[in-house]
Amino acid sequence: DVLMQKVDSSLLYYEQSLAIFRDYESNLNNRGVLLYTFYFDYLEALDLFKNSVHVNPRYKEGMLNCANSYAKMAEGLFEIEKIIGGSDSTADIDKAVYKQFVSLYKQDELYKTFAITKQFELNIREFSKNFSRDQLGFQIVTNAKNLNSLSETLKNSAFVNVMSENVSKFIQVNPQGIINGISQFNLDLFEQLVVKNNISKEKLRPIISSLKQQYIDSAKASFSKTHDLSEKDKNIYTIEEKFAILLNEYQWLISIQEKFIKKFPNEQHGSQYIQIGNAYLNLKNRDKALEFFQKGVQSFKKEKEKLRLKAQRSEEEENRLNLLNRELDNLKKFKQKVINGEI
């Protein structure tokens, strides 16, 4: 509560500042960051980020946050796809149903609701590492109450009561049941919305797929512009890579790693080759996967040998050497499983 009071005070400050000087790009961005981070309001945040780069087209932070927001909007649709199943992307789209669903997703803040329940699941997993069973139940219910305040849809769907019942039912015998309960809650919530709005699931599937792809394409374009604005910033690749993995966008993941390798040719690229190999494995291209796993092994071996030959190594270098040994051992076993058709 204290944290959110500070967040609200900061939001008010930026609102008042922007009322005086509406074209201050860093304040537009900072207000957006608060809405994105603490309120899961990716859509309103996106408007602020877009305004910041409209004011200053070379404003890297605003452009990167545009990319993050588009990716988060796609992530919400990806969560819905997992509930109702994928679709044939070539299927015809009913324009009336499309308009109806976009309204639900945006105006009724369905994207925010699924982002909050996803964060709740992540929080539970983190709580499980740090609290005993007796403490865990209290932490989960308290967190549910805090998150509930951020979404009218959650409030109207008795989110806290449902999660409290799950805690009482599963906390001692099977904490995983609490997480399963979140998935069931999302399913029930979506079923209610479909029934309430008289929408056909079959008509929804291609719409969700299409809308998700639009957000992914916008995210890619914004990431590309961010790379152009800050060519040497490796962290941008890491952020983009995270979203590609979360969204199971393996061709996107491959292109990110290829761009990194091309941009930084003088570095060891073992990690990038392994990521490309994993992407091809998920795309069912076993030969390509093995090719890039081998490239990863060669790169790791080269890096390892360079470290091994150093007369003196720092603690960081020693840790890296140990990590490379473990990675090479794991890769050897993993490659063999791929060759044997076990993976």
PDB file of N, CA and C in Angstrom, residues 139-239:
ATOM      1  N   GLN A 139       0.683 -15.020   2.308  1.00  0.00           N
ATOM      2  CA  GLN A 139       1.307 -14.200   1.269  1.00  0.00           C
ATOM      3  C   GLN A 139       0.501 -14.223  -0.023  1.00  0.00           C
ATOM      4  N   ILE A 140      -0.001 -15.402  -0.381  1.00  0.00           N
ATOM      5  CA  ILE A 140      -0.755 -15.536  -1.634  1.00  0.00           C
ATOM      6  C   ILE A 140      -2.063 -14.751  -1.568  1.00  0.00           C
ATOM      7  N   VAL A 141      -2.791 -14.898  -0.464  1.00  0.00           N
ATOM      8  CA  VAL A 141      -4.075 -14.206  -0.334  1.00  0.00           C
ATOM      9  C   VAL A 141      -3.871 -12.691  -0.288  1.00  0.00           C
ATOM     10  N   THR A 142      -2.841 -12.240   0.430  1.00  0.00           N
ATOM     11  CA  THR A 142      -2.538 -10.805   0.498  1.00  0.00           C
ATOM     12  C   THR A 142      -2.215 -10.252  -0.884  1.00  0.00           C
ATOM     13  N   ASN A 143      -1.418 -11.004  -1.644  1.00  0.00           N
ATOM     14  CA  ASN A 143      -1.071 -10.577  -2.989  1.00  0.00           C
ATOM     15  C   ASN A 143      -2.296 -10.542  -3.897  1.00  0.00           C
ATOM     16  N   ALA A 144      -3.191 -11.525  -3.748  1.00  0.00           N
ATOM     17  CA  ALA A 144      -4.428 -11.542  -4.540  1.00  0.00           C
ATOM     18  C   ALA A 144      -5.261 -10.296  -4.262  1.00  0.00           C
ATOM     19  N   LYS A 145      -5.327  -9.898  -3.003  1.00  0.00           N
ATOM     20  CA  LYS A 145      -6.094  -8.703  -2.635  1.00  0.00           C
ATOM     21  C   LYS A 145      -5.479  -7.449  -3.257  1.00  0.00           C
ATOM     22  N   ASN A 146      -4.148  -7.357  -3.213  1.00  0.00           N
ATOM     23  CA  ASN A 146      -3.472  -6.186  -3.780  1.00  0.00           C
ATOM     24  C   ASN A 146      -3.677  -6.102  -5.293  1.00  0.00           C
ATOM     25  N   LEU A 147      -3.537  -7.230  -5.977  1.00  0.00           N
ATOM     26  CA  LEU A 147      -3.696  -7.246  -7.432  1.00  0.00           C
ATOM     27  C   LEU A 147      -5.152  -7.026  -7.844  1.00  0.00           C
ATOM     28  N   ASN A 148      -6.068  -7.524  -7.036  1.00  0.00           N
ATOM     29  CA  ASN A 148      -7.501  -7.390  -7.324  1.00  0.00           C
ATOM     30  C   ASN A 148      -7.912  -5.931  -7.481  1.00  0.00           C
ATOM     31  N   SER A 149      -7.253  -5.054  -6.711  1.00  0.00           N
ATOM     32  CA  SER A 149      -7.612  -3.632  -6.726  1.00  0.00           C
ATOM     33  C   SER A 149      -7.265  -2.958  -8.053  1.00  0.00           C
ATOM     34  N   LEU A 150      -6.471  -3.637  -8.900  1.00  0.00           N
ATOM     35  CA  LEU A 150      -6.010  -3.035 -10.148  1.00  0.00           C
ATOM     36  C   LEU A 150      -6.916  -3.329 -11.332  1.00  0.00           C
ATOM     37  N   SER A 151      -7.941  -4.174 -11.144  1.00  0.00           N
ATOM     38  CA  SER A 151      -8.771  -4.576 -12.283  1.00  0.00           C
ATOM     39  C   SER A 151     -10.227  -4.692 -11.885  1.00  0.00           C
ATOM     40  N   GLU A 152     -11.089  -3.954 -12.575  1.00  0.00           N
ATOM     41  CA  GLU A 152     -12.518  -4.045 -12.325  1.00  0.00           C
ATOM     42  C   GLU A 152     -13.049  -5.431 -12.681  1.00  0.00           C
ATOM     43  N   THR A 153     -12.487  -6.024 -13.726  1.00  0.00           N
ATOM     44  CA  THR A 153     -12.918  -7.363 -14.130  1.00  0.00           C
ATOM     45  C   THR A 153     -12.636  -8.374 -13.036  1.00  0.00           C
ATOM     46  N   LEU A 154     -11.466  -8.278 -12.408  1.00  0.00           N
ATOM     47  CA  LEU A 154     -11.142  -9.194 -11.306  1.00  0.00           C
ATOM     48  C   LEU A 154     -12.081  -8.974 -10.125  1.00  0.00           C
ATOM     49  N   LYS A 155     -12.333  -7.714  -9.815  1.00  0.00           N
ATOM     50  CA  LYS A 155     -13.250  -7.403  -8.708  1.00  0.00           C
ATOM     51  C   LYS A 155     -14.626  -8.006  -8.962  1.00  0.00           C
ATOM     52  N   ASN A 156     -15.106  -7.876 -10.186  1.00  0.00           N
ATOM     53  CA  ASN A 156     -16.449  -8.363 -10.525  1.00  0.00           C
ATOM     54  C   ASN A 156     -16.513  -9.873 -10.666  1.00  0.00           C
ATOM     55  N   SER A 157     -15.346 -10.528 -10.695  1.00  0.00           N
ATOM     56  CA  SER A 157     -15.297 -11.987 -10.875  1.00  0.00           C
ATOM     57  C   SER A 157     -14.914 -12.719  -9.599  1.00  0.00           C
ATOM     58  N   ALA A 158     -14.977 -12.020  -8.477  1.00  0.00           N
ATOM     59  CA  ALA A 158     -14.687 -12.627  -7.160  1.00  0.00           C
ATOM     60  C   ALA A 158     -13.303 -13.286  -7.122  1.00  0.00           C
ATOM     61  N   PHE A 159     -12.322 -12.603  -7.721  1.00  0.00           N
ATOM     62  CA  PHE A 159     -10.975 -13.147  -7.821  1.00  0.00           C
ATOM     63  C   PHE A 159     -10.400 -13.523  -6.458  1.00  0.00           C
ATOM     64  N   VAL A 160     -10.525 -12.630  -5.492  1.00  0.00           N
ATOM     65  CA  VAL A 160      -9.941 -12.882  -4.165  1.00  0.00           C
ATOM     66  C   VAL A 160     -10.604 -14.083  -3.507  1.00  0.00           C
ATOM     67  N   ASN A 161     -11.912 -14.170  -3.589  1.00  0.00           N
ATOM     68  CA  ASN A 161     -12.622 -15.297  -2.973  1.00  0.00           C
ATOM     69  C   ASN A 161     -12.218 -16.625  -3.601  1.00  0.00           C
ATOM     70  N   VAL A 162     -12.131 -16.648  -4.939  1.00  0.00           N
ATOM     71  CA  VAL A 162     -11.757 -17.880  -5.637  1.00  0.00           C
ATOM     72  C   VAL A 162     -10.343 -18.303  -5.256  1.00  0.00           C
ATOM     73  N   MET A 163      -9.413 -17.345  -5.236  1.00  0.00           N
ATOM     74  CA  MET A 163      -8.024 -17.672  -4.892  1.00  0.00           C
ATOM     75  C   MET A 163      -7.893 -18.079  -3.425  1.00  0.00           C
ATOM     76  N   SER A 164      -8.668 -17.448  -2.553  1.00  0.00           N
ATOM     77  CA  SER A 164      -8.642 -17.818  -1.129  1.00  0.00           C
ATOM     78  C   SER A 164      -9.129 -19.251  -0.936  1.00  0.00           C
ATOM     79  N   GLU A 165     -10.176 -19.606  -1.684  1.00  0.00           N
ATOM     80  CA  GLU A 165     -10.682 -20.987  -1.608  1.00  0.00           C
ATOM     81  C   GLU A 165      -9.636 -21.983  -2.122  1.00  0.00           C
ATOM     82  N   ASN A 166      -8.940 -21.604  -3.185  1.00  0.00           N
ATOM     83  CA  ASN A 166      -7.879 -22.471  -3.715  1.00  0.00           C
ATOM     84  C   ASN A 166      -6.765 -22.670  -2.698  1.00  0.00           C
ATOM     85  N   VAL A 167      -6.411 -21.595  -2.008  1.00  0.00           N
ATOM     86  CA  VAL A 167      -5.359 -21.683  -0.987  1.00  0.00           C
ATOM     87  C   VAL A 167      -5.793 -22.632   0.124  1.00  0.00           C
ATOM     88  N   SER A 168      -7.010 -22.458   0.617  1.00  0.00           N
ATOM     89  CA  SER A 168      -7.515 -23.325   1.694  1.00  0.00           C
ATOM     90  C   SER A 168      -7.547 -24.793   1.267  1.00  0.00           C
ATOM     91  N   LYS A 169      -7.855 -25.010   0.000  1.00  0.00           N
ATOM     92  CA  LYS A 169      -8.013 -26.375  -0.502  1.00  0.00           C
ATOM     93  C   LYS A 169      -6.684 -27.067  -0.759  1.00  0.00           C
ATOM     94  N   PHE A 170      -5.698 -26.303  -1.271  1.00  0.00           N
ATOM     95  CA  PHE A 170      -4.481 -26.948  -1.781  1.00  0.00           C
ATOM     96  C   PHE A 170      -3.193 -26.659  -1.009  1.00  0.00           C
ATOM     97  N   ILE A 171      -3.186 -25.662  -0.122  1.00  0.00           N
ATOM     98  CA  ILE A 171      -1.927 -25.184   0.439  1.00  0.00           C
ATOM     99  C   ILE A 171      -1.118 -26.276   1.131  1.00  0.00           C
ATOM    100  N   GLN A 172      -1.779 -27.182   1.824  1.00  0.00           N
ATOM    101  CA  GLN A 172      -1.046 -28.215   2.568  1.00  0.00           C
ATOM    102  C   GLN A 172      -0.788 -29.468   1.741  1.00  0.00           C
ATOM    103  N   VAL A 173      -1.671 -29.770   0.815  1.00  0.00           N
ATOM    104  CA  VAL A 173      -1.545 -31.055   0.100  1.00  0.00           C
ATOM    105  C   VAL A 173      -0.875 -30.923  -1.268  1.00  0.00           C
ATOM    106  N   ASN A 174      -1.148 -29.806  -1.985  1.00  0.00           N
ATOM    107  CA  ASN A 174      -0.617 -29.676  -3.343  1.00  0.00           C
ATOM    108  C   ASN A 174      -0.640 -28.211  -3.783  1.00  0.00           C
ATOM    109  N   PRO A 175       0.405 -27.435  -3.410  1.00  0.00           N
ATOM    110  CA  PRO A 175       0.430 -26.010  -3.787  1.00  0.00           C
ATOM    111  C   PRO A 175       0.310 -25.770  -5.294  1.00  0.00           C
ATOM    112  N   GLN A 176       0.709 -26.743  -6.114  1.00  0.00           N
ATOM    113  CA  GLN A 176       0.563 -26.599  -7.565  1.00  0.00           C
ATOM    114  C   GLN A 176      -0.909 -26.422  -7.939  1.00  0.00           C
ATOM    115  N   GLY A 177      -1.799 -26.959  -7.096  1.00  0.00           N
ATOM    116  CA  GLY A 177      -3.229 -26.811  -7.340  1.00  0.00           C
ATOM    117  C   GLY A 177      -3.667 -25.358  -7.334  1.00  0.00           C
ATOM    118  N   ILE A 178      -2.954 -24.519  -6.583  1.00  0.00           N
ATOM    119  CA  ILE A 178      -3.281 -23.092  -6.554  1.00  0.00           C
ATOM    120  C   ILE A 178      -2.999 -22.471  -7.916  1.00  0.00           C
ATOM    121  N   ILE A 179      -1.850 -22.825  -8.500  1.00  0.00           N
ATOM    122  CA  ILE A 179      -1.483 -22.313  -9.828  1.00  0.00           C
ATOM    123  C   ILE A 179      -2.441 -22.856 -10.882  1.00  0.00           C
ATOM    124  N   ASN A 180      -2.787 -24.143 -10.760  1.00  0.00           N
ATOM    125  CA  ASN A 180      -3.787 -24.709 -11.674  1.00  0.00           C
ATOM    126  C   ASN A 180      -5.104 -23.953 -11.568  1.00  0.00           C
ATOM    127  N   GLY A 181      -5.396 -23.498 -10.361  1.00  0.00           N
ATOM    128  CA  GLY A 181      -6.631 -22.749 -10.133  1.00  0.00           C
ATOM    129  C   GLY A 181      -6.652 -21.418 -10.873  1.00  0.00           C
ATOM    130  N   ILE A 182      -5.473 -20.818 -11.074  1.00  0.00           N
ATOM    131  CA  ILE A 182      -5.397 -19.568 -11.838  1.00  0.00           C
ATOM    132  C   ILE A 182      -5.777 -19.832 -13.287  1.00  0.00           C
ATOM    133  N   SER A 183      -5.252 -20.914 -13.853  1.00  0.00           N
ATOM    134  CA  SER A 183      -5.595 -21.278 -15.235  1.00  0.00           C
ATOM    135  C   SER A 183      -7.086 -21.524 -15.372  1.00  0.00           C
ATOM    136  N   GLN A 184      -7.671 -22.192 -14.378  1.00  0.00           N
ATOM    137  CA  GLN A 184      -9.102 -22.468 -14.414  1.00  0.00           C
ATOM    138  C   GLN A 184      -9.909 -21.176 -14.291  1.00  0.00           C
ATOM    139  N   PHE A 185      -9.422 -20.265 -13.446  1.00  0.00           N
ATOM    140  CA  PHE A 185     -10.086 -18.969 -13.285  1.00  0.00           C
ATOM    141  C   PHE A 185     -10.095 -18.219 -14.616  1.00  0.00           C
ATOM    142  N   ASN A 186      -8.936 -18.193 -15.303  1.00  0.00           N
ATOM    143  CA  ASN A 186      -8.846 -17.521 -16.602  1.00  0.00           C
ATOM    144  C   ASN A 186      -9.802 -18.136 -17.618  1.00  0.00           C
ATOM    145  N   LEU A 187      -9.857 -19.467 -17.612  1.00  0.00           N
ATOM    146  CA  LEU A 187     -10.762 -20.169 -18.531  1.00  0.00           C
ATOM    147  C   LEU A 187     -12.208 -19.814 -18.236  1.00  0.00           C
ATOM    148  N   ASP A 188     -12.588 -19.871 -16.963  1.00  0.00           N
ATOM    149  CA  ASP A 188     -13.969 -19.552 -16.576  1.00  0.00           C
ATOM    150  C   ASP A 188     -14.323 -18.108 -16.925  1.00  0.00           C
ATOM    151  N   LEU A 189     -13.381 -17.212 -16.670  1.00  0.00           N
ATOM    152  CA  LEU A 189     -13.603 -15.795 -16.963  1.00  0.00           C
ATOM    153  C   LEU A 189     -13.834 -15.585 -18.448  1.00  0.00           C
ATOM    154  N   PHE A 190     -12.996 -16.219 -19.259  1.00  0.00           N
ATOM    155  CA  PHE A 190     -13.122 -16.045 -20.705  1.00  0.00           C
ATOM    156  C   PHE A 190     -14.420 -16.677 -21.220  1.00  0.00           C
ATOM    157  N   GLU A 191     -14.775 -17.833 -20.672  1.00  0.00           N
ATOM    158  CA  GLU A 191     -16.038 -18.495 -21.069  1.00  0.00           C
ATOM    159  C   GLU A 191     -17.226 -17.592 -20.769  1.00  0.00           C
ATOM    160  N   GLN A 192     -17.200 -16.945 -19.615  1.00  0.00           N
ATOM    161  CA  GLN A 192     -18.296 -16.046 -19.236  1.00  0.00           C
ATOM    162  C   GLN A 192     -18.402 -14.866 -20.200  1.00  0.00           C
ATOM    163  N   LEU A 193     -17.228 -14.319 -20.584  1.00  0.00           N
ATOM    164  CA  LEU A 193     -17.234 -13.190 -21.521  1.00  0.00           C
ATOM    165  C   LEU A 193     -17.772 -13.607 -22.894  1.00  0.00           C
ATOM    166  N   VAL A 194     -17.390 -14.795 -23.331  1.00  0.00           N
ATOM    167  CA  VAL A 194     -17.848 -15.303 -24.628  1.00  0.00           C
ATOM    168  C   VAL A 194     -19.363 -15.473 -24.628  1.00  0.00           C
ATOM    169  N   VAL A 195     -19.875 -16.074 -23.554  1.00  0.00           N
ATOM    170  CA  VAL A 195     -21.323 -16.295 -23.440  1.00  0.00           C
ATOM    171  C   VAL A 195     -22.063 -14.971 -23.321  1.00  0.00           C
ATOM    172  N   LYS A 196     -21.540 -14.100 -22.445  1.00  0.00           N
ATOM    173  CA  LYS A 196     -22.193 -12.803 -22.203  1.00  0.00           C
ATOM    174  C   LYS A 196     -22.299 -11.972 -23.477  1.00  0.00           C
ATOM    175  N   ASN A 197     -21.266 -12.029 -24.313  1.00  0.00           N
ATOM    176  CA  ASN A 197     -21.237 -11.212 -25.517  1.00  0.00           C
ATOM    177  C   ASN A 197     -21.658 -11.977 -26.771  1.00  0.00           C
ATOM    178  N   ASN A 198     -22.089 -13.239 -26.562  1.00  0.00           N
ATOM    179  CA  ASN A 198     -22.606 -14.064 -27.658  1.00  0.00           C
ATOM    180  C   ASN A 198     -21.620 -14.145 -28.829  1.00  0.00           C
ATOM    181  N   ILE A 199     -20.376 -14.500 -28.484  1.00  0.00           N
ATOM    182  CA  ILE A 199     -19.318 -14.600 -29.500  1.00  0.00           C
ATOM    183  C   ILE A 199     -18.975 -16.061 -29.733  1.00  0.00           C
ATOM    184  N   SER A 200     -18.831 -16.429 -30.978  1.00  0.00           N
ATOM    185  CA  SER A 200     -18.447 -17.791 -31.340  1.00  0.00           C
ATOM    186  C   SER A 200     -16.936 -17.969 -31.180  1.00  0.00           C
ATOM    187  N   LYS A 201     -16.531 -19.026 -30.480  1.00  0.00           N
ATOM    188  CA  LYS A 201     -15.099 -19.306 -30.308  1.00  0.00           C
ATOM    189  C   LYS A 201     -14.422 -19.559 -31.652  1.00  0.00           C
ATOM    190  N   GLU A 202     -15.125 -20.231 -32.542  1.00  0.00           N
ATOM    191  CA  GLU A 202     -14.541 -20.520 -33.850  1.00  0.00           C
ATOM    192  C   GLU A 202     -14.234 -19.238 -34.611  1.00  0.00           C
ATOM    193  N   LYS A 203     -15.100 -18.243 -34.466  1.00  0.00           N
ATOM    194  CA  LYS A 203     -14.854 -16.955 -35.117  1.00  0.00           C
ATOM    195  C   LYS A 203     -13.757 -16.178 -34.407  1.00  0.00           C
ATOM    196  N   LEU A 204     -13.604 -16.435 -33.090  1.00  0.00           N
ATOM    197  CA  LEU A 204     -12.605 -15.705 -32.313  1.00  0.00           C
ATOM    198  C   LEU A 204     -11.183 -16.134 -32.618  1.00  0.00           C
ATOM    199  N   ARG A 205     -10.988 -17.419 -32.880  1.00  0.00           N
ATOM    200  CA  ARG A 205      -9.621 -17.944 -33.018  1.00  0.00           C
ATOM    201  C   ARG A 205      -8.796 -17.206 -34.068  1.00  0.00           C
ATOM    202  N   PRO A 206      -9.273 -17.059 -35.315  1.00  0.00           N
ATOM    203  CA  PRO A 206      -8.465 -16.326 -36.298  1.00  0.00           C
ATOM    204  C   PRO A 206      -8.297 -14.852 -35.956  1.00  0.00           C
ATOM    205  N   ILE A 207      -9.276 -14.288 -35.261  1.00  0.00           N
ATOM    206  CA  ILE A 207      -9.199 -12.880 -34.865  1.00  0.00           C
ATOM    207  C   ILE A 207      -8.070 -12.678 -33.855  1.00  0.00           C
ATOM    208  N   ILE A 208      -8.018 -13.554 -32.858  1.00  0.00           N
ATOM    209  CA  ILE A 208      -6.971 -13.458 -31.825  1.00  0.00           C
ATOM    210  C   ILE A 208      -5.596 -13.657 -32.452  1.00  0.00           C
ATOM    211  N   SER A 209      -5.502 -14.627 -33.359  1.00  0.00           N
ATOM    212  CA  SER A 209      -4.234 -14.885 -34.043  1.00  0.00           C
ATOM    213  C   SER A 209      -3.799 -13.667 -34.866  1.00  0.00           C
ATOM    214  N   SER A 210      -4.723 -13.065 -35.565  1.00  0.00           N
ATOM    215  CA  SER A 210      -4.420 -11.908 -36.407  1.00  0.00           C
ATOM    216  C   SER A 210      -4.002 -10.703 -35.567  1.00  0.00           C
ATOM    217  N   LEU A 211      -4.762 -10.444 -34.507  1.00  0.00           N
ATOM    218  CA  LEU A 211      -4.474  -9.296 -33.650  1.00  0.00           C
ATOM    219  C   LEU A 211      -3.123  -9.475 -32.945  1.00  0.00           C
ATOM    220  N   LYS A 212      -2.855 -10.686 -32.498  1.00  0.00           N
ATOM    221  CA  LYS A 212      -1.559 -10.977 -31.863  1.00  0.00           C
ATOM    222  C   LYS A 212      -0.421 -10.683 -32.832  1.00  0.00           C
ATOM    223  N   GLN A 213      -0.576 -11.125 -34.087  1.00  0.00           N
ATOM    224  CA  GLN A 213       0.481 -10.914 -35.072  1.00  0.00           C
ATOM    225  C   GLN A 213       0.687  -9.432 -35.359  1.00  0.00           C
ATOM    226  N   GLN A 214      -0.397  -8.665 -35.352  1.00  0.00           N
ATOM    227  CA  GLN A 214      -0.261  -7.214 -35.560  1.00  0.00           C
ATOM    228  C   GLN A 214       0.591  -6.587 -34.463  1.00  0.00           C
ATOM    229  N   TYR A 215       0.349  -6.987 -33.215  1.00  0.00           N
ATOM    230  CA  TYR A 215       1.131  -6.448 -32.099  1.00  0.00           C
ATOM    231  C   TYR A 215       2.586  -6.924 -32.176  1.00  0.00           C
ATOM    232  N   ILE A 216       2.798  -8.171 -32.572  1.00  0.00           N
ATOM    233  CA  ILE A 216       4.165  -8.688 -32.710  1.00  0.00           C
ATOM    234  C   ILE A 216       4.910  -7.908 -33.794  1.00  0.00           C
ATOM    235  N   ASP A 217       4.254  -7.679 -34.923  1.00  0.00           N
ATOM    236  CA  ASP A 217       4.885  -6.929 -36.009  1.00  0.00           C
ATOM    237  C   ASP A 217       5.238  -5.509 -35.561  1.00  0.00           C
ATOM    238  N   SER A 218       4.344  -4.900 -34.776  1.00  0.00           N
ATOM    239  CA  SER A 218       4.618  -3.549 -34.264  1.00  0.00           C
ATOM    240  C   SER A 218       5.777  -3.571 -33.275  1.00  0.00           C
ATOM    241  N   ALA A 219       5.826  -4.621 -32.444  1.00  0.00           N
ATOM    242  CA  ALA A 219       6.938  -4.759 -31.495  1.00  0.00           C
ATOM    243  C   ALA A 219       8.259  -4.900 -32.244  1.00  0.00           C
ATOM    244  N   LYS A 220       8.279  -5.759 -33.270  1.00  0.00           N
ATOM    245  CA  LYS A 220       9.497  -5.950 -34.059  1.00  0.00           C
ATOM    246  C   LYS A 220       9.970  -4.631 -34.679  1.00  0.00           C
ATOM    247  N   ALA A 221       9.030  -3.878 -35.231  1.00  0.00           N
ATOM    248  CA  ALA A 221       9.386  -2.607 -35.875  1.00  0.00           C
ATOM    249  C   ALA A 221       9.970  -1.632 -34.864  1.00  0.00           C
ATOM    250  N   SER A 222       9.379  -1.587 -33.664  1.00  0.00           N
ATOM    251  CA  SER A 222       9.874  -0.673 -32.630  1.00  0.00           C
ATOM    252  C   SER A 222      11.234  -1.123 -32.090  1.00  0.00           C
ATOM    253  N   PHE A 223      11.413  -2.431 -31.942  1.00  0.00           N
ATOM    254  CA  PHE A 223      12.737  -2.928 -31.525  1.00  0.00           C
ATOM    255  C   PHE A 223      13.785  -2.575 -32.577  1.00  0.00           C
ATOM    256  N   SER A 224      13.434  -2.716 -33.849  1.00  0.00           N
ATOM    257  CA  SER A 224      14.365  -2.405 -34.926  1.00  0.00           C
ATOM    258  C   SER A 224      14.790  -0.937 -34.875  1.00  0.00           C
ATOM    259  N   LYS A 225      13.829  -0.053 -34.645  1.00  0.00           N
ATOM    260  CA  LYS A 225      14.140   1.373 -34.534  1.00  0.00           C
ATOM    261  C   LYS A 225      15.007   1.648 -33.308  1.00  0.00           C
ATOM    262  N   THR A 226      14.750   0.908 -32.216  1.00  0.00           N
ATOM    263  CA  THR A 226      15.553   1.091 -31.005  1.00  0.00           C
ATOM    264  C   THR A 226      16.995   0.671 -31.254  1.00  0.00           C
ATOM    265  N   HIS A 227      17.190  -0.444 -31.963  1.00  0.00           N
ATOM    266  CA  HIS A 227      18.547  -0.870 -32.321  1.00  0.00           C
ATOM    267  C   HIS A 227      19.250   0.217 -33.131  1.00  0.00           C
ATOM    268  N   ASP A 228      18.525   0.846 -34.059  1.00  0.00           N
ATOM    269  CA  ASP A 228      19.118   1.905 -34.886  1.00  0.00           C
ATOM    270  C   ASP A 228      19.539   3.099 -34.033  1.00  0.00           C
ATOM    271  N   LEU A 229      18.773   3.374 -32.981  1.00  0.00           N
ATOM    272  CA  LEU A 229      19.069   4.515 -32.113  1.00  0.00           C
ATOM    273  C   LEU A 229      20.211   4.245 -31.147  1.00  0.00           C
ATOM    274  N   SER A 230      20.450   2.969 -30.858  1.00  0.00           N
ATOM    275  CA  SER A 230      21.498   2.611 -29.891  1.00  0.00           C
ATOM    276  C   SER A 230      22.168   1.320 -30.351  1.00  0.00           C
ATOM    277  N   GLU A 231      23.030   1.440 -31.334  1.00  0.00           N
ATOM    278  CA  GLU A 231      23.565   0.275 -32.042  1.00  0.00           C
ATOM    279  C   GLU A 231      24.405  -0.644 -31.170  1.00  0.00           C
ATOM    280  N   LYS A 232      25.028  -0.118 -30.122  1.00  0.00           N
ATOM    281  CA  LYS A 232      25.941  -0.921 -29.311  1.00  0.00           C
ATOM    282  C   LYS A 232      25.314  -1.444 -28.011  1.00  0.00           C
ATOM    283  N   ASP A 233      24.029  -1.196 -27.829  1.00  0.00           N
ATOM    284  CA  ASP A 233      23.361  -1.602 -26.589  1.00  0.00           C
ATOM    285  C   ASP A 233      22.907  -3.063 -26.685  1.00  0.00           C
ATOM    286  N   LYS A 234      23.678  -3.952 -26.068  1.00  0.00           N
ATOM    287  CA  LYS A 234      23.368  -5.384 -26.129  1.00  0.00           C
ATOM    288  C   LYS A 234      22.115  -5.729 -25.322  1.00  0.00           C
ATOM    289  N   ASN A 235      21.798  -4.916 -24.328  1.00  0.00           N
ATOM    290  CA  ASN A 235      20.641  -5.197 -23.477  1.00  0.00           C
ATOM    291  C   ASN A 235      19.339  -5.213 -24.265  1.00  0.00           C
ATOM    292  N   ILE A 236      19.267  -4.426 -25.330  1.00  0.00           N
ATOM    293  CA  ILE A 236      18.055  -4.386 -26.151  1.00  0.00           C
ATOM    294  C   ILE A 236      17.809  -5.756 -26.787  1.00  0.00           C
ATOM    295  N   TYR A 237      18.884  -6.417 -27.219  1.00  0.00           N
ATOM    296  CA  TYR A 237      18.750  -7.758 -27.792  1.00  0.00           C
ATOM    297  C   TYR A 237      18.214  -8.737 -26.751  1.00  0.00           C
ATOM    298  N   THR A 238      18.684  -8.596 -25.514  1.00  0.00           N
ATOM    299  CA  THR A 238      18.237  -9.484 -24.434  1.00  0.00           C
ATOM    300  C   THR A 238      16.743  -9.323 -24.172  1.00  0.00           C
ATOM    301  N   ILE A 239      16.281  -8.069 -24.155  1.00  0.00           N
ATOM    302  CA  ILE A 239      14.861  -7.793 -23.918  1.00  0.00           C
ATOM    303  C   ILE A 239      14.013  -8.348 -25.060  1.00  0.00           C
TER     304      ILE A 239
END
